[in-house]
XYZ file of C-alpha atoms in Angstrom:
686
model
C -83.030 179.462 138.902
C -85.501 176.831 137.800
C -86.736 178.830 134.813
C -84.980 176.495 132.378
C -87.565 173.835 133.304
C -90.179 175.910 131.475
C -88.348 175.193 128.211
C -88.300 171.412 128.722
C -90.902 168.991 127.472
C -93.093 167.301 130.067
C -91.651 163.844 129.362
C -88.140 165.259 129.788
C -89.232 166.768 133.122
C -90.553 163.375 134.228
C -87.232 161.766 133.304
C -85.439 164.568 135.137
C -87.575 164.059 138.260
C -86.905 160.317 138.155
C -83.202 160.819 137.400
C -82.000 161.493 140.956
C -83.930 158.569 142.522
C -82.781 156.382 139.654
C -79.237 157.612 140.127
C -79.440 156.875 143.862
C -80.942 153.471 143.131
C -78.257 152.818 140.546
C -75.503 153.795 142.995
C -77.070 151.724 145.769
C -77.536 148.832 143.362
C -73.940 149.200 142.225
C -72.749 149.062 145.826
C -74.929 146.020 146.555
C -73.803 144.256 143.395
C -70.186 145.190 144.091
C -70.380 143.833 147.643
C -72.097 140.672 146.501
C -69.590 140.229 143.716
C -66.768 140.822 146.189
C -68.312 138.168 148.428
C -68.603 135.877 145.415
C -64.934 136.438 144.542
C -63.909 135.812 148.138
C -66.037 132.670 148.219
C -64.367 131.530 145.013
C -60.955 132.195 146.537
C -62.034 130.450 149.724
C -63.182 127.446 147.725
C -59.817 127.400 145.996
C -57.996 127.641 149.335
C -60.452 125.294 151.059
C -59.608 122.699 148.449
C -56.102 122.713 149.930
C -57.343 122.114 153.500
C -57.424 118.308 153.118
C -53.781 118.331 151.962
C -52.833 120.681 154.819
C -54.710 118.671 157.422
C -53.329 115.447 155.930
C -49.804 116.773 156.234
C -50.582 117.908 159.789
C -51.888 114.442 160.591
C -48.773 112.743 159.243
C -46.487 115.227 160.982
C -48.336 114.552 164.220
C -47.750 110.834 163.827
C -44.117 111.397 162.902
C -43.756 113.600 165.953
C -45.213 110.863 168.136
C -42.952 108.216 166.618
C -39.958 110.527 166.999
C -40.810 111.084 170.666
C -41.091 107.331 171.197
C -37.865 106.786 169.298
C -36.056 109.339 171.480
C -37.666 108.003 174.647
C -36.598 104.423 173.759
C -33.149 105.710 172.844
C -33.488 104.257 169.381
C -34.387 100.827 170.587
C -37.457 98.762 170.094
C -40.140 99.062 167.406
C -40.060 102.863 167.070
C -37.196 102.750 164.611
C -39.167 100.815 162.014
C -42.362 102.666 162.806
C -40.579 106.024 162.454
C -39.081 105.062 159.112
C -42.487 104.003 157.760
C -44.117 107.143 159.107
C -41.516 109.331 157.483
C -42.416 107.789 154.124
C -46.093 108.580 154.727
C -45.162 112.109 155.784
C -43.136 112.583 152.610
C -46.119 111.555 150.491
C -48.361 114.032 152.338
C -45.661 116.705 152.002
C -45.464 116.191 148.238
C -49.231 116.544 147.974
C -49.126 119.689 150.072
C -46.377 121.266 147.965
C -48.176 120.452 144.747
C -51.439 121.954 146.024
C -49.944 125.192 147.369
C -48.038 125.698 144.119
C -51.400 125.749 142.306
C -52.852 128.397 144.603
C -52.957 131.943 143.184
C -53.004 133.999 146.340
C -54.499 137.465 145.633
C -55.982 140.275 147.689
C -57.151 139.174 151.124
C -54.927 136.097 151.298
C -51.685 137.679 152.437
C -51.869 136.175 155.927
C -52.710 132.744 154.549
C -49.811 133.007 152.121
C -47.503 134.172 154.906
C -48.412 131.200 157.121
C -47.956 128.815 154.201
C -44.554 130.316 153.440
C -43.512 130.040 157.092
C -44.679 126.424 157.136
C -42.752 125.675 153.950
C -39.602 127.190 155.432
C -39.986 125.035 158.525
C -40.711 121.966 156.404
C -37.548 122.681 154.447
C -35.631 122.019 157.680
C -37.474 118.725 158.263
C -34.621 116.519 156.904
C -32.152 118.127 159.318
C -34.490 117.567 162.216
C -34.931 113.951 161.184
C -31.197 113.448 161.144
C -30.923 114.996 164.578
C -33.648 112.652 165.830
C -31.849 109.681 164.321
C -28.685 110.779 166.072
C -30.618 111.372 169.287
C -29.201 114.896 169.238
C -32.495 116.434 170.300
C -34.491 116.067 173.405
C -38.157 115.229 173.173
C -39.039 118.859 173.921
C -36.743 120.242 171.253
C -38.004 117.751 168.714
C -41.641 118.336 169.672
C -41.176 122.099 169.524
C -40.092 121.927 165.868
C -42.991 119.744 164.851
C -45.410 121.720 166.997
C -44.347 125.074 165.508
C -44.549 123.642 161.986
C -47.964 122.138 162.650
C -49.058 125.415 164.295
C -48.126 127.359 161.131
C -50.100 124.898 159.022
C -53.076 125.187 161.358
C -52.712 128.998 161.310
C -52.896 128.910 157.514
C -56.186 127.011 157.791
C -57.459 129.563 160.304
C -56.403 132.349 157.918
C -58.862 131.050 155.317
C -61.617 132.917 157.178
C -60.264 136.107 155.583
C -61.683 134.821 152.269
C -65.138 134.233 153.675
C -67.486 136.560 155.512
C -70.373 134.102 155.524
C -71.298 133.736 159.227
C -72.299 130.070 158.991
C -69.117 129.174 157.121
C -66.931 131.207 159.501
C -68.575 129.507 162.481
C -67.990 126.095 160.950
C -64.362 126.990 160.217
C -63.904 128.162 163.809
C -65.260 124.814 165.030
C -63.046 123.008 162.542
C -59.964 124.941 163.718
C -60.830 124.220 167.348
C -61.169 120.538 166.430
C -57.775 120.651 164.670
C -56.258 122.254 167.763
C -57.785 119.530 169.908
C -56.427 116.896 167.508
C -53.056 118.642 167.614
C -53.146 118.402 171.398
C -54.003 114.744 171.006
C -50.934 114.365 168.800
C -48.796 116.099 171.399
C -50.366 113.884 174.019
C -49.369 110.912 171.916
C -45.798 112.191 171.736
C -45.630 112.914 175.457
C -47.163 109.534 176.266
C -44.875 107.726 173.867
C -41.917 109.255 175.641
C -43.223 108.477 179.125
C -44.471 104.994 178.365
C -41.423 104.313 176.184
C -38.973 105.247 178.968
C -41.000 103.395 181.611
C -41.681 106.570 183.638
C -42.959 110.124 183.057
C -40.542 112.862 183.819
C -42.147 115.713 185.791
C -42.132 118.096 182.827
C -43.514 115.427 180.495
C -46.114 114.482 183.053
C -47.292 118.074 183.538
C -47.323 118.624 179.833
C -49.260 115.390 179.318
C -51.967 116.479 181.777
C -52.092 120.032 180.298
C -52.563 118.622 176.804
C -55.548 116.590 177.986
C -57.083 119.745 179.480
C -56.369 121.718 176.303
C -58.027 118.989 174.249
C -61.145 119.267 176.349
C -61.139 123.069 176.000
C -60.796 122.979 172.204
C -63.397 120.244 171.943
C -65.749 122.485 173.927
C -65.151 125.242 171.368
C -65.742 122.702 168.607
C -69.037 121.638 170.144
C -70.117 125.293 170.431
C -69.512 125.925 166.706
C -70.289 122.544 165.160
C -73.621 121.701 163.605
C -75.907 119.078 165.083
C -74.988 116.636 162.320
C -71.284 117.176 162.946
C -71.705 116.608 166.682
C -73.703 113.479 166.017
C -71.064 112.234 163.610
C -68.344 113.020 166.163
C -70.175 111.152 168.929
C -70.830 108.193 166.653
C -67.230 108.058 165.400
C -65.049 108.859 168.422
C -66.288 106.042 170.643
C -65.645 102.378 171.326
C -63.000 100.159 172.978
C -60.077 102.164 171.623
C -61.379 105.370 173.135
C -61.914 103.531 176.426
C -58.373 102.048 176.193
C -56.902 105.534 175.702
C -58.848 106.749 178.724
C -57.496 103.858 180.828
C -53.920 104.508 179.699
C -54.397 108.215 180.462
C -55.496 107.317 183.970
C -52.417 105.111 184.402
C -50.132 107.915 183.198
C -51.792 110.497 185.426
C -51.693 108.202 188.438
C -48.021 107.337 187.859
C -47.089 110.867 188.790
C -43.460 111.803 188.733
C -41.367 108.707 188.006
C -44.131 106.343 189.051
C -44.785 102.913 187.584
C -46.481 102.930 184.170
C -47.442 99.357 184.494
C -47.005 97.007 181.581
C -47.920 99.663 179.010
C -45.152 100.064 176.477
C -44.471 103.045 174.294
C -45.533 101.336 171.029
C -48.669 100.041 172.681
C -49.604 103.544 173.783
C -48.705 104.929 170.397
C -50.797 102.379 168.555
C -53.785 102.823 170.861
C -53.894 106.635 170.791
C -53.099 106.631 167.062
C -56.254 104.615 166.574
C -58.131 107.340 168.463
C -56.397 110.064 166.489
C -57.348 108.264 163.282
C -60.953 108.401 164.424
C -60.471 112.114 165.050
C -58.985 112.296 161.546
C -62.218 110.852 160.161
C -64.170 113.553 161.951
C -61.650 116.109 160.711
C -62.113 114.941 157.133
C -65.870 115.140 157.554
C -65.554 118.661 158.907
C -63.257 119.660 156.023
C -65.693 118.127 153.543
C -68.556 120.000 155.185
C -66.629 123.261 154.979
C -65.841 122.683 151.310
C -69.450 121.695 150.609
C -70.939 124.630 152.479
C -68.469 126.994 150.825
C -69.469 125.664 147.410
C -73.139 125.930 148.326
C -72.606 129.407 149.719
C -70.646 130.399 146.621
C -73.364 129.034 144.361
C -76.055 130.711 146.432
C -74.078 133.939 146.418
C -73.650 133.737 142.650
C -77.336 133.056 142.249
C -78.122 135.919 144.624
C -75.793 138.180 142.652
C -77.484 137.218 139.401
C -80.924 137.567 140.984
C -80.012 140.915 142.533
C -78.534 142.222 139.298
C -81.539 140.917 137.397
C -83.965 142.379 139.907
C -82.208 145.741 139.831
C -82.106 145.692 136.039
C -85.788 144.772 135.928
C -86.560 147.420 138.557
C -84.666 150.068 136.599
C -86.386 148.920 133.432
C -89.774 148.999 135.130
C -89.093 152.482 136.513
C -87.897 153.681 133.112
C -90.883 152.041 131.438
C -93.194 153.543 134.065
C -91.670 156.982 133.494
C -92.023 156.547 129.760
C -95.570 155.263 130.108
C -96.405 158.056 132.534
C -94.892 160.593 130.163
C -96.734 159.061 127.212
C -99.993 158.894 129.153
C -99.483 162.525 130.092
C -98.099 163.963 126.848
C -100.291 161.975 124.433
C -103.613 163.461 125.645
C -101.945 166.870 125.922
C -100.805 166.535 122.303
C -104.348 165.587 121.257
C -105.703 168.503 123.305
C -103.161 170.814 121.628
C -104.303 169.586 118.207
C -107.926 170.225 119.214
C -107.069 173.750 120.373
C -105.081 174.338 117.166
C -108.101 173.197 115.119
C -110.345 175.552 117.118
C -107.872 178.368 116.516
C -108.037 177.588 112.781
C -111.825 177.913 112.917
C -112.753 174.212 112.901
C -115.565 174.156 115.464
C -116.660 170.625 114.527
C -113.627 169.004 116.183
C -114.342 166.463 118.914
C -112.630 167.342 122.216
C -110.907 164.231 123.616
C -110.391 163.527 127.334
C -113.500 165.215 128.712
C -114.353 162.029 130.627
C -111.032 162.039 132.520
C -111.033 162.959 136.215
C -107.579 164.517 136.356
C -106.263 167.967 135.444
C -106.130 166.990 131.775
C -109.853 166.238 131.985
C -110.391 169.692 133.517
C -108.432 171.244 130.660
C -110.387 169.210 128.099
C -113.684 170.309 129.634
C -112.484 173.927 129.584
C -111.582 173.560 125.902
C -115.035 172.024 125.326
C -116.638 175.079 126.960
C -114.426 177.275 124.794
C -115.492 175.343 121.680
C -119.185 175.605 122.601
C -118.739 179.324 123.251
C -116.965 179.687 119.908
C -119.798 177.796 118.181
C -122.340 180.036 119.909
C -120.330 183.114 118.951
C -120.182 181.858 115.391
C -123.949 181.385 115.413
C -124.381 184.894 116.815
C -121.960 186.264 114.228
C -123.841 184.420 111.475
C -127.101 185.764 112.858
C -125.620 189.257 112.983
C -124.379 188.898 109.411
C -127.801 187.631 108.375
C -129.453 190.491 110.255
C -127.014 192.895 108.652
C -127.843 191.464 105.239
C -131.552 191.797 105.994
C -130.897 195.298 107.287
C -128.896 196.119 104.163
C -131.662 194.693 101.997
C -134.221 196.652 103.994
C -132.042 199.745 103.761
C -131.711 199.212 100.022
C -135.452 198.753 99.753
C -135.995 201.898 101.812
C -133.437 203.729 99.663
C -135.174 202.496 96.525
C -138.523 203.564 97.946
C -136.981 206.892 98.881
C -135.651 207.327 95.362
C -139.036 206.325 93.956
C -140.801 208.599 96.417
C -138.356 211.397 95.681
C -138.882 210.991 91.953
C -142.673 210.745 92.261
C -142.794 213.552 94.812
C -140.581 215.691 92.612
C -142.771 215.007 89.618
C -145.917 215.612 91.649
C -144.492 218.774 93.178
C -143.351 219.984 89.781
C -146.821 219.315 88.431
C -148.288 220.945 91.514
C -146.042 223.994 91.205
C -146.662 224.166 87.490
C -150.420 223.905 88.049
C -150.294 226.541 90.769
C -148.249 228.771 88.487
C -150.727 228.282 85.679
C -153.559 228.895 88.134
C -151.871 232.094 89.273
C -151.306 233.192 85.714
C -154.886 232.345 84.791
C -156.153 234.204 87.852
C -154.012 237.186 86.886
C -155.319 237.127 83.347
C -158.849 236.674 84.660
C -158.333 239.693 86.932
C -157.069 241.777 84.015
C -159.978 240.621 81.884
C -162.388 241.450 84.700
C -160.883 244.931 84.971
C -161.162 245.364 81.234
C -164.727 244.037 81.230
C -165.512 246.417 84.087
C -164.334 249.278 81.965
C -166.276 248.041 79.015
C -169.417 247.474 81.083
C -169.096 251.008 82.437
C -168.888 252.284 78.890
C -171.889 250.212 77.926
C -173.824 251.549 80.910
C -172.914 255.094 79.966
C -173.945 254.454 76.409
C -177.182 252.927 77.540
C -177.931 255.947 79.691
C -177.035 258.174 76.827
C -179.338 256.167 74.613
C -182.111 256.421 77.177
C -181.675 260.189 77.399
C -181.539 260.533 73.723
C -184.416 258.185 73.007
C -186.502 261.224 72.248
C -184.114 262.220 69.554
C -183.726 258.750 68.092
C -185.354 259.578 65.024
C -183.233 262.607 64.520
C -180.045 260.774 65.360
C -180.676 257.441 63.700
C -177.389 257.625 61.957
C -175.670 258.397 65.233
C -177.659 255.551 66.804
C -176.590 253.220 64.049
C -173.001 254.168 64.732
C -173.577 253.788 68.465
C -175.273 250.434 67.921
C -172.336 249.403 65.739
C -169.975 250.437 68.501
C -172.082 248.570 70.998
C -172.036 245.548 68.699
C -168.287 245.727 68.566
C -168.043 246.044 72.325
C -170.521 243.225 72.758
C -168.485 241.091 70.414
C -165.404 241.930 72.460
C -167.254 241.101 75.680
C -168.424 237.868 74.122
C -164.859 237.059 73.114
C -163.589 238.010 76.581
C -166.303 235.871 78.165
C -165.322 232.992 75.913
C -161.691 233.452 76.880
C -162.679 233.636 80.524
C -164.703 230.455 80.125
C -161.716 228.755 78.470
C -159.283 229.974 81.118
C -161.727 228.982 83.860
C -161.916 225.518 82.359
C -158.123 225.403 82.189
C -157.922 226.597 85.792
C -160.469 223.951 86.741
C -158.458 221.299 84.922
C -155.248 222.523 86.598
C -156.889 222.478 90.018
C -158.166 218.961 89.294
C -154.626 217.933 88.364
C -153.410 219.586 91.549
C -156.028 217.616 93.493
C -154.911 214.402 91.791
C -151.264 215.253 92.583
C -152.219 215.956 96.178
C -153.968 212.582 96.326
C -150.846 210.912 94.876
C -148.722 212.709 97.436
C -151.158 211.464 100.082
C -150.683 207.910 98.773
C -146.883 208.344 98.863
C -147.159 209.761 102.381
C -149.241 206.718 103.369
C -146.497 204.503 101.882
C -143.859 206.455 103.838
C -146.031 206.096 106.951
C -146.151 202.304 106.399
C -142.375 202.198 105.850
C -141.828 204.237 109.033
C -144.104 201.880 110.986
C -142.288 198.816 109.569
C -138.926 200.447 110.348
C -140.168 201.152 113.880
C -141.200 197.481 114.259
C -137.821 196.314 112.890
C -136.010 198.654 115.297
C -138.141 197.318 118.167
C -137.302 193.701 117.185
C -133.618 194.603 116.854
C -133.718 196.188 120.331
C -135.254 192.993 121.764
C -132.645 190.784 120.019
C -129.827 193.073 121.194
C -131.134 192.799 124.775
C -131.048 189.012 124.420
C -127.466 189.143 123.153
C -126.353 190.962 126.336
C -122.987 192.721 126.215
C -122.369 191.647 122.607
C -125.567 193.424 121.467
C -125.124 196.793 123.209
C -123.722 198.499 120.104
C -126.457 197.010 117.952
C -129.067 198.198 120.526
C -127.787 201.775 120.191
C -128.088 201.578 116.393
C -131.574 200.044 116.715
C -132.627 202.860 119.071
C -131.351 205.478 116.593
C -133.224 203.735 113.756
C -136.356 203.674 115.929
C -135.989 207.412 116.704
C -135.501 208.185 113.015
C -138.541 206.061 112.162
C -140.552 207.980 114.765
C -139.299 211.308 113.359
C -140.144 210.078 109.865
C -143.655 209.147 110.991
C -144.079 212.551 112.658
C -142.761 214.381 109.597
C -145.002 212.296 107.352
C -147.978 213.060 109.574
C -147.113 216.786 109.446
C -146.821 216.590 105.652
C -150.144 214.735 105.585
C -151.725 217.542 107.605
C -150.251 220.092 105.194
C -151.495 218.055 102.277
C -154.939 217.878 103.860
C -154.871 221.676 104.193
C -153.688 221.998 100.621
C -156.395 219.550 99.528
C -158.996 221.686 101.316
C -157.676 224.838 99.633
C -157.650 223.016 96.311
C -161.241 221.871 96.780
C -162.254 225.414 97.742
C -160.420 226.748 94.684
C -162.234 224.215 92.491
C -165.537 225.418 93.919
C -164.612 229.084 93.363
C -163.495 228.412 89.802
C -166.729 226.501 89.198
C -168.665 229.538 90.459
C -166.548 231.819 88.264
C -167.227 229.552 85.335
C -170.971 229.736 85.981
C -170.816 233.559 86.206
C -168.748 233.713 83.047
C -171.323 231.473 81.386
C -174.000 233.920 82.457
C -171.868 236.779 81.104
C -171.564 234.860 77.873
C -175.287 234.329 77.725
C -175.861 238.051 78.451
C -173.338 238.944 75.789
C -175.199 236.781 73.323
C -178.440 238.423 74.402
C -176.844 241.860 73.867
C -175.631 240.748 70.480
C -179.116 239.576 69.577
C -180.555 242.848 70.866
C -178.062 244.875 68.845
C -178.992 242.840 65.796
C -182.591 243.487 66.440
C -181.807 247.175 66.857
C -179.946 247.125 63.601
C -182.817 245.463 61.886
C -185.265 247.741 63.578
C -183.352 250.948 63.036
C -185.723 251.875 60.372
C -188.559 251.234 62.769
C -187.048 253.223 65.673
C -189.463 255.827 65.380
C -192.400 253.544 65.430
C -190.991 251.529 68.188
C -189.665 254.287 70.461
C -191.516 252.892 73.367
C -189.965 249.488 72.670
C -186.504 251.110 72.359
C -186.982 252.822 75.667
C -187.973 249.535 77.222
C -185.027 247.763 75.558
C -182.725 250.510 76.675
C -183.890 250.077 80.244
C -183.326 246.364 79.976
C -179.868 246.959 78.564
C -179.099 249.301 81.423
C -180.247 246.713 83.917
C -178.313 243.943 82.169
C -175.232 246.073 82.003
C -175.543 246.674 85.752
C -175.766 242.885 86.291
C -172.785 242.376 84.027
C -170.875 245.005 85.958
C -171.739 243.299 89.202
C -170.727 239.915 87.735
C -167.506 241.435 86.475
C -166.787 242.873 89.926
C -167.506 239.514 91.492
C -165.285 237.856 88.898
C -162.469 240.250 89.830
C -162.916 239.420 93.509
C -162.882 235.722 92.739
C -159.823 236.259 90.579
C -158.140 237.986 93.525
C -159.086 235.023 95.716
C -157.799 232.542 93.112
C -154.598 234.591 92.843
C -154.162 234.495 96.643
C -154.988 230.781 96.715
C -152.427 230.211 93.964
C -149.795 232.094 95.981
C -150.732 230.096 99.096
C -150.651 226.880 97.078
C -147.265 227.833 95.683
C -145.968 228.506 99.232
C -147.401 225.199 100.461
C -145.758 223.399 97.554
C -142.383 224.954 98.388
C -142.874 224.030 102.056
C -143.893 220.507 101.020
C -140.802 220.307 98.805
C -138.599 221.345 101.752
C -140.314 218.871 104.117
C -139.932 216.042 101.608
C -136.261 216.956 101.092
C -135.640 216.981 104.863
C -137.512 213.696 105.264
C -135.495 212.032 102.514
C -132.226 213.430 103.929
C -133.011 212.116 107.447
C -134.139 208.780 106.055
C -130.976 208.412 104.011
C -128.847 209.427 106.996
C -130.523 206.683 109.058
């Protein structure tokens, strides 16, 4: 139901929250202003109507005097001074009536003044019959009661219209003053009736019972209305009344009252005449008229003051409400601005962080409200982002270092692979040459064995035939020639064996050098494996420091460490194999050196045989003479041939050993090639 609020801005929500109270305040303010304005309008109407009160009360006063004169005129039966007094009073009444008519014509009676207007209209209708009543009084066609009733009803309607002015005013003080004023008017009206009743009684020389009772009742009514007046009048008004309505005339009226009351029905009224009574009580009524005018002036003044105060209150209230509404609106706007402005700044900060700007300053972190909590949370987020960026940069840097290290390792692997391949090729080639040389040396040894056997047989034959040397000199020459040829062949074979032994020695030396190079490369690989192991250990430590973010990197570091350990183990195994190969190579070098020495001895023996054959050739002619020497030489040849045969047999055995060592070396080289290939494959895979 309230989901639409989620789509409103915060400032709009604040205005919405304040709307209902503001609406209630506006309605309440409208009611207050309306009521005060209504009071102001009523006060203005009252002031307009109150301005007519002096004319109304003036007309009432003149009608009261005319009523009194008319009563005296009727009581005197048209005789005496009342005729002139009545005529003069009628003129004064006409003037007051003209003023009254002019004033009421100016009044614009609107809402709330219907009763006032009705009383005024009733009074005007009665006043329209005033000329007829005057004529009837002049003709003495009316009794005092009938005459007084007309004037009394007319005056009552006028007084009712004054009382109806309270409908225009709800101000308690003004209403109270009007009530006192109306009570005073009623008391004055009773005084006027008292004047009329007294004028009739004193004018006729005696009070009729009805007139007498009415006279006494009017005095009592005056006192009652004056009591009401005193209860509603202000202290100043009472003081003014007491100061005004006092003196000899008031005392004279009191004395005449006592005379009238004491005269009872038809009793003697003394020497008091009607005009005398009329003049005396009129003087009192005039004093009452002064108080009445003061009261009317007070009512008009207080109504004006109340109207002014009400207008000022209306303006002040409207101004206060307007200011209050403005302050509330301004407060809502300020509150919304104070709330949305930091949120907007915080949103901009978060947007900057989302765009990757981690250098932005987070505003509002020093606040103690929820916005401050949000700002501090954003600050923590920014710091975490900065730390993550640092970690990411460190990881990138580590990755770059790792890539560089991997590239270096790959380059070293390629270099090692190339050098190892070259060394292994040289090693294999040398082992192949060694094998071939050993094979050739074995063949040559077999051939030399055959030749040495032939030489031994020939030597034995020569020894057996030494007795027939002389006879077979030609055959000996041929045999010596054959021996010379065989010796030359043996010499050549020995020379070839010496050459091949030297070549085998050189090849073995090259193989030893290659093995040493491979050992150096293996040492380099060992160093690389140790450095890789250290790097993997450092990476594992850094990954442990990174916590959850470094778990994947820790796994990779562990794998690198394991591969480095395997590389070190493989390198160590290769090193052991190379050490074994180096030992075999050294042993082969020693064997070949021994073979070379034997072959050198064979060569020397061959040269000795050649020299001996030469000597035999040169001494063929002396064979006979030197038979003993030939026998000795033949024995020596037989012995030498036996040594050569033994040397040749030993050379064949050594050749077999060299051949086996070459095969073993070839197998080791193939195994080394496979180990190096596996090592390079594992290293590249890491």
